[in-house]
Amino acid sequence: MQFDIMAKDAGSNARAGRIETAHGVIETPIFMPVGTAGTVKAVHHKDLDQSIKAQIILGNTYHLYLRPGLETLERAGGLHRFMNWNKPMLTDSGGYQVFSLAHRRKLTPDGVTFQSHIDGSRHFFSPEHAMDIQRVIGADIIMAFDECTPYPCDYQYAKKSMDLTHSWLKRCCNHFDLGQGRYGYDQTLFPIVQGSIYRDLRADSARIVSDYNCRGNAIGGLSVGEPIDKMYELTELVCSILPHEKPRYLMGVGTPENILESIALGIDMFDCVMPTRNARNGMLFTSEGIINIRNLKWKNDFDPIDPSGTIFVDQHYSRAYLRHLFTANEMLGPMIASLHNLRFYLWLVEQARAHIIAGTFTSWKKSMIPGLTKRL
RNA sequence: GGGGGGAUACCAGAGCGGUCAAAUGGAGCAGACUGUAAAUCUGUUGGCGAAGCCUUCGGAGGUUCGAAUCCUUCUCCCCCCA
Protein backbone atom coordinates (compact mmCIF):
# COMPACT_ATOMS: atom_id res chain seq x y z
CA MET A 1 0.00 0.00 0.00
CA GLN A 2 1.22 3.45 -0.85
CA PHE A 3 -0.07 6.91 0.03
CA ASP A 4 0.66 10.10 -1.85
CA ILE A 5 -0.56 13.55 -1.02
CA MET A 6 -1.63 15.41 -4.15
CA ALA A 7 -2.69 18.73 -2.65
CA LYS A 8 -2.93 20.52 0.67
CA ASP A 9 -5.51 23.11 1.62
CA ALA A 10 -4.13 26.52 2.48
CA GLY A 11 -6.73 27.44 5.08
CA SER A 12 -6.92 24.16 6.99
CA ASN A 13 -5.16 20.85 7.46
CA ALA A 14 -7.20 19.20 4.73
CA ARG A 15 -5.37 17.29 2.06
CA ALA A 16 -6.21 15.40 -1.10
CA GLY A 17 -4.39 12.15 -1.58
CA ARG A 18 -4.21 8.83 -3.26
CA ILE A 19 -3.90 5.38 -1.69
CA GLU A 20 -2.78 2.54 -3.88
CA THR A 21 -3.69 -0.99 -2.89
CA ALA A 22 -3.52 -4.38 -4.53
CA HIS A 23 -7.16 -3.97 -5.51
CA GLY A 24 -6.91 -0.48 -6.89
CA VAL A 25 -6.67 3.17 -6.05
CA ILE A 26 -8.53 5.14 -3.40
CA GLU A 27 -8.75 8.87 -3.79
CA THR A 28 -8.81 10.65 -0.46
CA PRO A 29 -10.52 12.04 1.48
CA ILE A 30 -12.78 9.03 1.18
CA PHE A 31 -15.89 7.65 2.80
CA MET A 32 -15.99 3.86 3.11
CA PRO A 33 -19.45 2.24 3.17
CA VAL A 34 -19.83 -0.32 5.93
CA GLY A 35 -20.49 -3.87 4.80
CA THR A 36 -20.27 -5.65 8.12
CA ALA A 37 -21.36 -9.13 7.11
CA GLY A 38 -19.98 -9.17 3.58
CA THR A 39 -22.69 -6.93 2.19
CA VAL A 40 -23.41 -3.24 2.27
CA LYS A 41 -26.97 -3.76 3.40
CA ALA A 42 -29.66 -3.38 0.74
CA VAL A 43 -27.21 -2.48 -2.06
CA HIS A 44 -26.07 -4.52 -5.07
CA HIS A 45 -22.33 -4.53 -5.76
CA LYS A 46 -22.98 -3.23 -9.25
CA ASP A 47 -24.71 -0.16 -7.81
CA LEU A 48 -22.10 0.20 -5.11
CA ASP A 49 -19.41 0.29 -7.76
CA GLN A 50 -20.96 2.03 -10.75
CA SER A 51 -23.66 4.27 -9.28
CA ILE A 52 -22.52 5.04 -5.76
CA LYS A 53 -18.90 4.96 -6.93
CA ALA A 54 -17.64 3.44 -3.70
CA GLN A 55 -13.88 2.99 -3.82
CA ILE A 56 -13.44 0.85 -0.73
CA ILE A 57 -15.81 -0.91 1.63
CA LEU A 58 -15.60 -2.37 5.12
CA GLY A 59 -16.11 -5.84 6.47
CA ASN A 60 -16.11 -6.97 10.07
CA THR A 61 -13.90 -9.61 11.63
CA TYR A 62 -16.28 -10.63 14.40
CA HIS A 63 -19.33 -10.97 12.17
CA LEU A 64 -17.56 -12.77 9.33
CA TYR A 65 -15.81 -15.11 11.72
CA LEU A 66 -19.21 -16.16 13.11
CA ARG A 67 -20.82 -16.30 9.67
CA PRO A 68 -19.94 -17.68 7.17
CA GLY A 69 -16.88 -18.74 9.19
CA LEU A 70 -13.22 -19.07 8.33
CA GLU A 71 -13.42 -22.35 6.48
CA THR A 72 -15.84 -20.98 3.91
CA LEU A 73 -13.92 -17.73 3.54
CA GLU A 74 -10.68 -19.58 3.01
CA ARG A 75 -12.18 -22.00 0.52
CA ALA A 76 -13.72 -19.08 -1.34
CA GLY A 77 -10.28 -17.52 -1.65
CA GLY A 78 -10.98 -14.62 0.71
CA LEU A 79 -13.81 -12.16 1.08
CA HIS A 80 -13.09 -10.31 -2.17
CA ARG A 81 -13.76 -13.43 -4.18
CA PHE A 82 -16.49 -14.74 -1.89
CA MET A 83 -18.63 -11.64 -2.34
CA ASN A 84 -17.25 -10.75 -5.76
CA TRP A 85 -16.02 -7.28 -4.87
CA ASN A 86 -12.77 -6.60 -6.64
CA LYS A 87 -11.98 -3.17 -5.24
CA PRO A 88 -10.20 -2.27 -2.03
CA MET A 89 -11.54 -3.50 1.24
CA LEU A 90 -10.85 -2.86 4.91
CA THR A 91 -11.81 -5.00 7.88
CA ASP A 92 -12.45 -3.82 11.39
CA SER A 93 -10.88 -6.09 13.95
CA GLY A 94 -13.77 -6.64 16.34
CA GLY A 95 -12.54 -3.86 18.61
CA TYR A 96 -15.81 -2.03 18.15
CA GLN A 97 -17.72 -5.12 19.29
CA VAL A 98 -15.71 -4.98 22.53
CA PHE A 99 -17.63 -1.74 23.00
CA SER A 100 -21.01 -2.41 21.37
CA LEU A 101 -21.36 -5.94 22.74
CA ALA A 102 -19.91 -5.02 26.13
CA HIS A 103 -22.65 -6.85 27.99
CA ARG A 104 -21.89 -10.13 26.29
CA ARG A 105 -18.12 -10.28 26.40
CA LYS A 106 -15.42 -10.73 28.98
CA LEU A 107 -12.28 -8.66 28.77
CA THR A 108 -8.92 -9.89 30.08
CA PRO A 109 -5.37 -8.70 29.38
CA ASP A 110 -4.98 -11.65 27.07
CA GLY A 111 -8.03 -10.96 24.91
CA VAL A 112 -11.82 -10.96 24.78
CA THR A 113 -14.31 -13.79 25.05
CA PHE A 114 -17.46 -12.95 23.13
CA GLN A 115 -20.74 -14.68 23.55
CA SER A 116 -22.14 -14.89 20.05
CA HIS A 117 -25.16 -12.65 19.44
CA ILE A 118 -26.36 -15.34 17.03
CA ASP A 119 -26.38 -18.53 19.08
CA GLY A 120 -24.81 -17.69 22.44
CA SER A 121 -21.67 -19.78 21.84
CA ARG A 122 -18.42 -18.46 23.30
CA HIS A 123 -15.43 -17.39 21.19
CA PHE A 124 -12.08 -16.11 22.34
CA PHE A 125 -10.43 -13.29 20.39
CA SER A 126 -6.81 -12.44 21.10
CA PRO A 127 -4.83 -9.82 19.18
CA GLU A 128 -3.05 -12.68 17.42
CA HIS A 129 -6.30 -14.35 16.56
CA ALA A 130 -7.72 -11.10 15.20
CA MET A 131 -4.71 -10.90 12.87
CA ASP A 132 -5.11 -14.50 11.74
CA ILE A 133 -8.80 -14.04 11.01
CA GLN A 134 -8.14 -10.87 9.03
CA ARG A 135 -5.48 -12.72 7.05
CA VAL A 136 -8.11 -15.26 6.09
CA ILE A 137 -10.68 -12.60 5.22
CA GLY A 138 -8.00 -10.96 3.13
CA ALA A 139 -8.85 -7.26 3.25
CA ASP A 140 -6.29 -4.83 1.84
CA ILE A 141 -6.24 -2.85 5.07
CA ILE A 142 -6.75 -4.57 8.38
CA MET A 143 -7.14 -3.05 11.82
CA ALA A 144 -5.36 -3.67 15.08
CA PHE A 145 -7.43 -5.30 17.80
CA ASP A 146 -8.29 -2.64 20.36
CA GLU A 147 -10.75 -1.78 23.03
CA CYS A 148 -13.02 0.97 21.78
CA THR A 149 -13.17 2.82 25.10
CA PRO A 150 -16.71 3.60 26.20
CA TYR A 151 -17.99 7.06 27.09
CA PRO A 152 -18.38 8.43 29.68
CA CYS A 153 -15.21 7.05 31.16
CA ASP A 154 -13.12 8.21 34.11
CA TYR A 155 -9.45 8.97 33.66
CA GLN A 156 -8.27 5.86 35.44
CA TYR A 157 -10.25 3.51 33.22
CA ALA A 158 -9.38 5.48 30.09
CA LYS A 159 -5.70 5.07 30.88
CA LYS A 160 -6.05 1.39 31.66
CA SER A 161 -8.05 0.82 28.48
CA MET A 162 -5.51 2.73 26.41
CA ASP A 163 -2.62 0.76 27.91
CA LEU A 164 -4.43 -2.46 27.09
CA THR A 165 -4.91 -1.34 23.49
CA HIS A 166 -1.21 -0.47 23.29
CA SER A 167 -0.16 -3.85 24.64
CA TRP A 168 -2.45 -5.51 22.13
CA LEU A 169 -1.04 -3.33 19.38
CA LYS A 170 2.42 -4.66 20.07
CA ARG A 171 1.12 -8.20 19.85
CA CYS A 172 -0.85 -7.41 16.68
CA CYS A 173 2.21 -5.97 14.97
CA ASN A 174 4.49 -8.80 16.04
CA HIS A 175 2.06 -11.41 14.87
CA PHE A 176 1.15 -9.57 11.69
CA ASP A 177 4.83 -9.30 10.73
CA LEU A 178 5.26 -13.04 11.07
CA GLY A 179 2.56 -13.78 8.54
CA GLN A 180 1.79 -12.81 4.99
CA GLY A 181 -1.16 -12.30 2.68
CA ARG A 182 -2.52 -15.68 1.78
CA TYR A 183 -4.06 -14.91 -1.56
CA GLY A 184 -1.04 -13.50 -3.36
CA TYR A 185 -1.32 -9.82 -2.43
CA ASP A 186 -0.13 -7.69 0.47
CA GLN A 187 -2.18 -6.50 3.41
CA THR A 188 -1.51 -3.44 5.54
CA LEU A 189 -2.11 -3.10 9.27
CA PHE A 190 -3.40 0.16 10.74
CA PRO A 191 -2.92 0.79 14.48
CA ILE A 192 -5.56 2.66 16.47
CA VAL A 193 -5.20 5.65 18.79
CA GLN A 194 -7.32 5.54 21.95
CA GLY A 195 -7.31 7.67 25.12
CA SER A 196 -10.96 8.62 25.51
CA ILE A 197 -11.51 12.37 25.99
CA TYR A 198 -8.25 13.07 27.82
CA ARG A 199 -5.78 15.21 25.92
CA ASP A 200 -2.66 13.84 27.57
CA LEU A 201 -3.76 10.25 26.98
CA ARG A 202 -4.64 10.98 23.38
CA ALA A 203 -1.29 12.63 22.83
CA ASP A 204 0.56 9.71 24.42
CA SER A 205 -1.40 7.25 22.36
CA ALA A 206 -0.78 9.17 19.14
CA ARG A 207 2.96 9.16 19.81
CA ILE A 208 3.06 5.49 20.70
CA VAL A 209 1.02 4.56 17.64
CA SER A 210 3.21 6.72 15.40
CA ASP A 211 6.29 4.90 16.60
CA TYR A 212 5.10 1.67 15.05
CA ASN A 213 5.66 3.33 11.72
CA CYS A 214 2.72 1.63 10.06
CA ARG A 215 1.60 2.77 6.62
CA GLY A 216 -1.55 4.40 7.94
CA ASN A 217 -3.04 5.26 11.32
CA ALA A 218 -6.50 5.28 12.78
CA ILE A 219 -8.26 7.20 15.52
CA GLY A 220 -10.78 5.16 17.45
CA GLY A 221 -12.96 5.65 20.49
CA LEU A 222 -14.58 8.83 19.24
CA SER A 223 -18.19 9.46 18.25
CA VAL A 224 -19.24 7.19 21.08
CA GLY A 225 -21.40 9.81 22.82
CA GLU A 226 -18.95 12.54 23.75
CA PRO A 227 -19.77 16.18 22.87
CA ILE A 228 -18.99 16.86 19.22
CA ASP A 229 -16.68 19.74 20.09
CA LYS A 230 -14.62 17.31 22.18
CA MET A 231 -14.41 14.98 19.22
CA TYR A 232 -13.09 17.76 16.98
CA GLU A 233 -10.67 18.99 19.64
CA LEU A 234 -9.16 15.55 20.13
CA THR A 235 -9.09 14.78 16.43
CA GLU A 236 -7.18 17.98 15.85
CA LEU A 237 -4.73 17.14 18.62
CA VAL A 238 -4.12 13.60 17.40
CA CYS A 239 -3.74 14.73 13.77
CA SER A 240 -1.06 17.16 14.87
CA ILE A 241 0.99 14.26 16.24
CA LEU A 242 0.34 11.44 13.75
CA PRO A 243 2.74 11.50 10.78
CA HIS A 244 1.53 13.86 8.10
CA GLU A 245 2.70 11.75 5.19
CA LYS A 246 0.47 8.81 6.12
CA PRO A 247 -3.27 8.40 5.78
CA ARG A 248 -5.36 9.09 8.86
CA TYR A 249 -8.56 7.20 9.41
CA LEU A 250 -11.20 8.49 11.82
CA MET A 251 -13.19 5.43 12.72
CA GLY A 252 -16.97 5.48 12.87
CA VAL A 253 -17.50 9.08 11.81
CA GLY A 254 -20.00 10.39 11.04
CA THR A 255 -22.59 12.88 9.97
CA PRO A 256 -21.94 14.82 6.74
CA GLU A 257 -21.01 17.83 8.87
CA ASN A 258 -18.64 15.73 11.04
CA ILE A 259 -16.92 14.51 7.90
CA LEU A 260 -16.29 17.96 6.43
CA GLU A 261 -15.07 19.31 9.75
CA SER A 262 -12.78 16.33 10.24
CA ILE A 263 -11.38 16.60 6.73
CA ALA A 264 -10.42 20.14 7.67
CA LEU A 265 -8.54 18.72 10.66
CA GLY A 266 -6.52 16.39 8.47
CA ILE A 267 -8.53 13.17 8.27
CA ASP A 268 -8.35 11.17 5.04
CA MET A 269 -10.61 8.18 5.63
CA PHE A 270 -14.03 7.70 7.21
CA ASP A 271 -16.54 4.97 7.74
CA CYS A 272 -19.91 5.06 9.39
CA VAL A 273 -23.13 3.06 9.45
CA MET A 274 -25.13 6.26 9.45
CA PRO A 275 -25.85 6.59 5.72
CA THR A 276 -27.00 2.97 5.47
CA ARG A 277 -28.70 2.45 8.81
CA ASN A 278 -30.45 5.78 8.78
CA ALA A 279 -31.49 5.16 5.18
CA ARG A 280 -33.21 1.96 6.23
CA ASN A 281 -34.94 3.97 8.94
CA GLY A 282 -36.20 6.60 6.50
CA MET A 283 -33.64 9.38 6.90
CA LEU A 284 -32.10 10.93 3.80
CA PHE A 285 -29.14 13.28 3.74
CA THR A 286 -29.08 15.93 1.03
CA SER A 287 -27.16 19.12 0.38
CA GLU A 288 -30.37 21.07 1.08
CA GLY A 289 -31.18 19.39 4.38
CA ILE A 290 -32.17 16.20 6.14
CA ILE A 291 -35.38 14.47 5.13
CA ASN A 292 -37.39 12.10 7.29
CA ILE A 293 -39.24 10.53 4.40
CA ARG A 294 -41.89 8.98 6.66
CA ASN A 295 -43.18 12.39 7.68
CA LEU A 296 -46.68 13.36 6.61
CA LYS A 297 -45.40 16.44 4.80
CA TRP A 298 -44.06 14.30 1.93
CA LYS A 299 -47.31 12.40 1.34
CA ASN A 300 -48.22 14.35 -1.77
CA ASP A 301 -44.85 15.81 -2.69
CA PHE A 302 -44.25 14.54 -6.22
CA ASP A 303 -40.94 16.33 -6.66
CA PRO A 304 -37.86 14.17 -7.16
CA ILE A 305 -36.20 12.76 -4.05
CA ASP A 306 -33.21 15.06 -4.48
CA PRO A 307 -33.29 17.39 -7.51
CA SER A 308 -29.56 18.03 -7.31
CA GLY A 309 -28.68 14.43 -6.44
CA THR A 310 -26.13 12.52 -8.50
CA ILE A 311 -27.59 9.02 -8.60
CA PHE A 312 -30.43 7.76 -10.78
CA VAL A 313 -32.86 7.23 -7.91
CA ASP A 314 -32.69 10.93 -7.06
CA GLN A 315 -34.58 11.99 -10.18
CA HIS A 316 -36.28 8.72 -10.98
CA TYR A 317 -38.51 8.52 -7.88
CA SER A 318 -40.66 11.10 -6.12
CA ARG A 319 -40.67 11.81 -2.41
CA ALA A 320 -44.32 10.79 -2.25
CA TYR A 321 -43.50 7.43 -3.83
CA LEU A 322 -40.55 6.82 -1.53
CA ARG A 323 -42.71 7.72 1.47
CA HIS A 324 -45.31 5.28 0.24
CA LEU A 325 -42.69 2.52 0.05
CA PHE A 326 -41.62 3.16 3.64
CA THR A 327 -45.19 3.43 4.87
CA ALA A 328 -46.08 0.16 3.17
CA ASN A 329 -42.91 -1.47 4.50
CA GLU A 330 -41.77 -2.30 0.99
CA MET A 331 -38.12 -3.30 0.78
CA LEU A 332 -37.52 -1.08 -2.24
CA GLY A 333 -37.82 1.93 0.11
CA PRO A 334 -34.71 1.15 2.18
CA MET A 335 -32.90 0.15 -1.02
CA ILE A 336 -33.57 3.50 -2.70
CA ALA A 337 -32.72 5.43 0.45
CA SER A 338 -29.45 3.50 0.87
CA LEU A 339 -28.44 4.21 -2.72
CA HIS A 340 -29.23 7.87 -2.22
CA ASN A 341 -27.40 8.30 1.08
CA LEU A 342 -24.27 6.45 0.04
CA ARG A 343 -24.01 8.36 -3.21
CA PHE A 344 -24.52 11.58 -1.27
CA TYR A 345 -21.68 10.70 1.11
CA LEU A 346 -19.38 9.76 -1.76
CA TRP A 347 -20.36 12.90 -3.66
CA LEU A 348 -19.59 14.96 -0.57
CA VAL A 349 -16.05 13.62 -0.22
CA GLU A 350 -15.47 13.90 -3.98
CA GLN A 351 -16.46 17.56 -3.76
CA ALA A 352 -14.27 18.07 -0.73
CA ARG A 353 -11.35 16.61 -2.64
CA ALA A 354 -12.00 18.75 -5.71
CA HIS A 355 -12.19 21.88 -3.58
CA ILE A 356 -8.98 21.01 -1.72
CA ILE A 357 -7.22 20.67 -5.07
CA ALA A 358 -8.83 23.88 -6.34
CA GLY A 359 -7.87 25.72 -3.17
CA THR A 360 -11.46 26.55 -2.29
CA PHE A 361 -12.12 23.97 0.42
CA THR A 362 -12.59 26.22 3.43
CA SER A 363 -15.10 28.58 1.84
CA TRP A 364 -16.91 25.70 0.18
CA LYS A 365 -17.20 23.86 3.49
CA LYS A 366 -18.60 26.96 5.15
CA SER A 367 -21.23 27.30 2.46
CA MET A 368 -22.21 23.64 2.76
CA ILE A 369 -22.72 23.29 6.51
CA PRO A 370 -26.12 25.02 6.85
CA GLY A 371 -27.68 22.75 4.23
CA LEU A 372 -26.16 19.63 5.76
CA THR A 373 -27.59 20.26 9.20
CA LYS A 374 -31.00 21.70 8.36
CA ARG A 375 -34.17 19.64 8.75
CA LEU A 376 -36.47 19.69 5.77
C1' G B 1 -91.77 -17.35 12.65
C1' G B 2 -88.74 -19.31 17.10
C1' G B 3 -84.13 -19.17 20.03
C1' G B 4 -79.42 -17.10 21.21
C1' G B 5 -75.12 -13.61 21.01
C1' G B 6 -73.32 -8.75 20.43
C1' A B 7 -72.60 -3.09 19.84
C1' U B 8 -66.06 -0.14 23.82
C1' A B 9 -61.22 5.14 21.39
C1' C B 10 -58.95 5.35 13.80
C1' C B 11 -59.44 -0.44 13.33
C1' A B 12 -59.48 -5.10 15.98
C1' G B 13 -60.30 -6.31 20.91
C1' A B 14 -59.97 -6.80 26.73
C1' G B 15 -62.69 -4.85 30.74
C1' C B 16 -68.33 -6.55 33.31
C1' G B 17 -70.32 -1.60 39.96
C1' G B 18 -65.54 2.26 42.41
C1' U B 19 -58.16 1.14 41.71
C1' C B 20 -61.06 3.30 33.89
C1' A B 21 -59.69 8.43 29.77
C1' A B 22 -60.39 2.57 29.65
C1' A B 23 -55.38 -3.51 28.91
C1' U B 24 -53.20 -5.47 24.39
C1' G B 25 -52.36 -5.63 19.04
C1' G B 26 -52.60 -3.08 14.48
C1' A B 27 -52.73 1.48 11.96
C1' G B 28 -51.48 6.72 12.46
C1' C B 29 -48.16 10.74 14.03
C1' A B 30 -43.34 12.14 15.78
C1' G B 31 -38.33 11.25 17.55
C1' A B 32 -33.64 8.54 17.91
C1' C B 33 -29.72 6.20 15.14
C1' U B 34 -21.85 7.91 14.32
C1' G B 35 -15.35 1.39 13.47
C1' U B 36 -24.02 -2.36 12.39
C1' A B 37 -26.96 -7.74 17.85
C1' A B 38 -30.65 -2.45 13.86
C1' A B 39 -35.68 -3.27 7.25
C1' U B 40 -34.25 -1.45 14.60
C1' C B 41 -35.69 1.14 18.96
C1' U B 42 -38.45 5.01 21.74
C1' G B 43 -42.45 8.29 22.57
C1' U B 44 -47.36 9.51 21.44
C1' U B 45 -52.63 8.88 19.64
C1' G B 46 -60.54 12.31 23.43
C1' G B 47 -60.02 17.97 24.69
C1' C B 48 -57.25 22.03 27.27
C1' G B 49 -53.36 22.28 30.75
C1' A B 50 -48.08 22.18 35.51
C1' A B 51 -50.56 19.34 39.15
C1' G B 52 -55.58 19.25 37.45
C1' C B 53 -60.10 19.85 35.13
C1' C B 54 -63.74 18.82 31.24
C1' U B 55 -66.63 15.56 27.49
C1' U B 56 -66.46 9.69 26.33
C1' C B 57 -67.66 2.98 26.11
C1' G B 58 -74.67 2.34 20.03
C1' G B 59 -79.46 6.02 21.42
C1' A B 60 -82.95 7.34 25.38
C1' G B 61 -84.47 6.59 30.30
C1' G B 62 -83.70 4.32 35.18
C1' U B 63 -81.20 1.89 39.82
C1' U B 64 -76.88 3.48 42.91
C1' C B 65 -73.08 7.69 47.11
C1' G B 66 -70.79 5.92 42.39
C1' A B 67 -72.20 2.79 35.86
C1' A B 68 -68.33 1.00 30.06
C1' U B 69 -69.99 -2.55 33.78
C1' C B 70 -76.94 -3.60 36.69
C1' C B 71 -82.39 -2.77 34.82
C1' U B 72 -86.09 -1.01 30.91
C1' U B 73 -86.66 0.34 26.04
C1' C B 74 -85.27 1.72 21.02
C1' U B 75 -81.92 1.13 16.80
C1' C B 76 -78.46 -1.78 14.24
C1' C B 77 -75.35 -6.30 13.50
C1' C B 78 -74.21 -11.64 13.85
C1' C B 79 -75.34 -16.97 14.67
C1' C B 80 -78.64 -21.32 15.06
C1' C B 81 -83.46 -23.78 14.11
C1' A B 82 -87.82 -23.52 10.89
Short mmCIF file of N, CA, C and O (backbone and C1' of nucleotides) in Angstrom, two decimals, chain A residues 62 96-107 112-118 120 122 147 150, chain B residues 36-38:
data_model
loop_
_atom_site.label_atom_id
_atom_site.label_comp_id
_atom_site.label_asym_id
_atom_site.label_seq_id
_atom_site.Cartn_x
_atom_site.Cartn_y
_atom_site.Cartn_z
N TYR A 62 -15.41 -9.89 13.48
CA TYR A 62 -16.28 -10.63 14.40
C TYR A 62 -17.47 -11.26 13.66
O TYR A 62 -17.75 -12.45 13.81
N TYR A 96 -14.58 -2.77 17.90
CA TYR A 96 -15.81 -2.03 18.15
C TYR A 96 -16.83 -2.91 18.87
O TYR A 96 -17.61 -2.42 19.70
N GLN A 97 -16.79 -4.21 18.62
CA GLN A 97 -17.72 -5.12 19.29
C GLN A 97 -17.36 -5.26 20.77
O GLN A 97 -18.21 -5.60 21.58
N VAL A 98 -16.08 -5.00 21.11
CA VAL A 98 -15.71 -4.98 22.53
C VAL A 98 -16.53 -3.90 23.24
O VAL A 98 -16.92 -4.03 24.40
N PHE A 99 -16.83 -2.85 22.48
CA PHE A 99 -17.63 -1.74 23.00
C PHE A 99 -19.14 -2.00 22.84
O PHE A 99 -19.88 -1.94 23.81
N SER A 100 -19.56 -2.33 21.63
CA SER A 100 -21.01 -2.41 21.37
C SER A 100 -21.64 -3.67 21.95
O SER A 100 -22.84 -3.70 22.19
N LEU A 101 -20.83 -4.70 22.15
CA LEU A 101 -21.36 -5.94 22.74
C LEU A 101 -20.79 -6.11 24.14
O LEU A 101 -20.58 -7.25 24.60
N ALA A 102 -20.57 -5.00 24.82
CA ALA A 102 -19.91 -5.02 26.13
C ALA A 102 -20.60 -5.96 27.11
O ALA A 102 -19.95 -6.61 27.92
N HIS A 103 -21.91 -6.04 27.02
CA HIS A 103 -22.65 -6.85 27.99
C HIS A 103 -22.59 -8.34 27.69
O HIS A 103 -23.10 -9.15 28.46
N ARG A 104 -22.00 -8.70 26.56
CA ARG A 104 -21.89 -10.13 26.29
C ARG A 104 -20.46 -10.54 25.93
O ARG A 104 -20.23 -11.41 25.11
N ARG A 105 -19.52 -9.89 26.58
CA ARG A 105 -18.12 -10.28 26.40
C ARG A 105 -17.39 -10.13 27.71
O ARG A 105 -17.81 -9.42 28.61
N LYS A 106 -16.27 -10.83 27.80
CA LYS A 106 -15.42 -10.73 28.98
C LYS A 106 -14.03 -10.32 28.54
O LYS A 106 -13.45 -10.93 27.64
N LEU A 107 -13.55 -9.25 29.17
CA LEU A 107 -12.28 -8.66 28.77
C LEU A 107 -11.19 -9.06 29.75
O LEU A 107 -11.35 -8.91 30.96
N VAL A 112 -10.40 -11.12 24.47
CA VAL A 112 -11.82 -10.96 24.78
C VAL A 112 -12.57 -12.25 24.44
O VAL A 112 -12.37 -12.81 23.36
N THR A 113 -13.41 -12.69 25.37
CA THR A 113 -14.31 -13.79 25.05
C THR A 113 -15.68 -13.20 24.75
O THR A 113 -16.27 -12.53 25.59
N PHE A 114 -16.14 -13.42 23.53
CA PHE A 114 -17.46 -12.95 23.13
C PHE A 114 -18.46 -14.09 23.25
O PHE A 114 -18.13 -15.24 22.94
N GLN A 115 -19.64 -13.73 23.66
CA GLN A 115 -20.74 -14.68 23.55
C GLN A 115 -21.52 -14.29 22.30
O GLN A 115 -22.07 -13.19 22.22
N SER A 116 -21.54 -15.17 21.35
CA SER A 116 -22.14 -14.89 20.05
C SER A 116 -23.55 -14.30 20.18
O SER A 116 -24.37 -14.83 20.92
N HIS A 117 -23.80 -13.21 19.43
CA HIS A 117 -25.16 -12.65 19.44
C HIS A 117 -26.10 -13.51 18.60
O HIS A 117 -27.29 -13.30 18.59
N ILE A 118 -25.53 -14.50 17.91
CA ILE A 118 -26.36 -15.34 17.03
C ILE A 118 -26.87 -16.57 17.78
O ILE A 118 -28.06 -16.85 17.79
N GLY A 120 -25.23 -17.64 21.04
CA GLY A 120 -24.81 -17.69 22.44
C GLY A 120 -23.49 -18.43 22.69
O GLY A 120 -23.00 -18.44 23.81
N ARG A 122 -19.52 -19.32 22.87
CA ARG A 122 -18.42 -18.46 23.30
C ARG A 122 -17.22 -18.57 22.38
O ARG A 122 -16.88 -19.67 21.94
N GLU A 147 -9.51 -1.99 22.30
CA GLU A 147 -10.75 -1.78 23.03
C GLU A 147 -11.24 -0.39 22.68
O GLU A 147 -10.57 0.60 22.98
N PRO A 150 -15.36 3.03 26.11
CA PRO A 150 -16.71 3.60 26.20
C PRO A 150 -16.70 5.03 26.72
O PRO A 150 -15.69 5.50 27.25
P U B 36 -18.65 -1.87 12.57
"O5'" U B 36 -19.89 -1.85 13.58
"C5'" U B 36 -21.07 -1.08 13.31
"C4'" U B 36 -22.26 -1.82 13.86
"C3'" U B 36 -22.11 -3.35 13.60
"O3'" U B 36 -21.99 -4.18 14.75
"C1'" U B 36 -24.02 -2.36 12.39
P A B 37 -22.81 -4.21 16.06
"O5'" A B 37 -23.13 -5.75 16.24
"C5'" A B 37 -23.98 -6.18 17.24
"C4'" A B 37 -25.19 -6.84 16.67
"C3'" A B 37 -26.36 -5.85 16.48
"O3'" A B 37 -26.77 -5.70 15.13
"C1'" A B 37 -26.96 -7.74 17.85
P A B 38 -27.45 -6.67 14.11
"O5'" A B 38 -28.80 -6.01 13.66
"C5'" A B 38 -29.74 -5.49 14.58
"C4'" A B 38 -30.84 -4.78 13.86
"C3'" A B 38 -30.51 -4.36 12.44
"O3'" A B 38 -31.73 -4.39 11.73
"C1'" A B 38 -30.65 -2.45 13.86
#
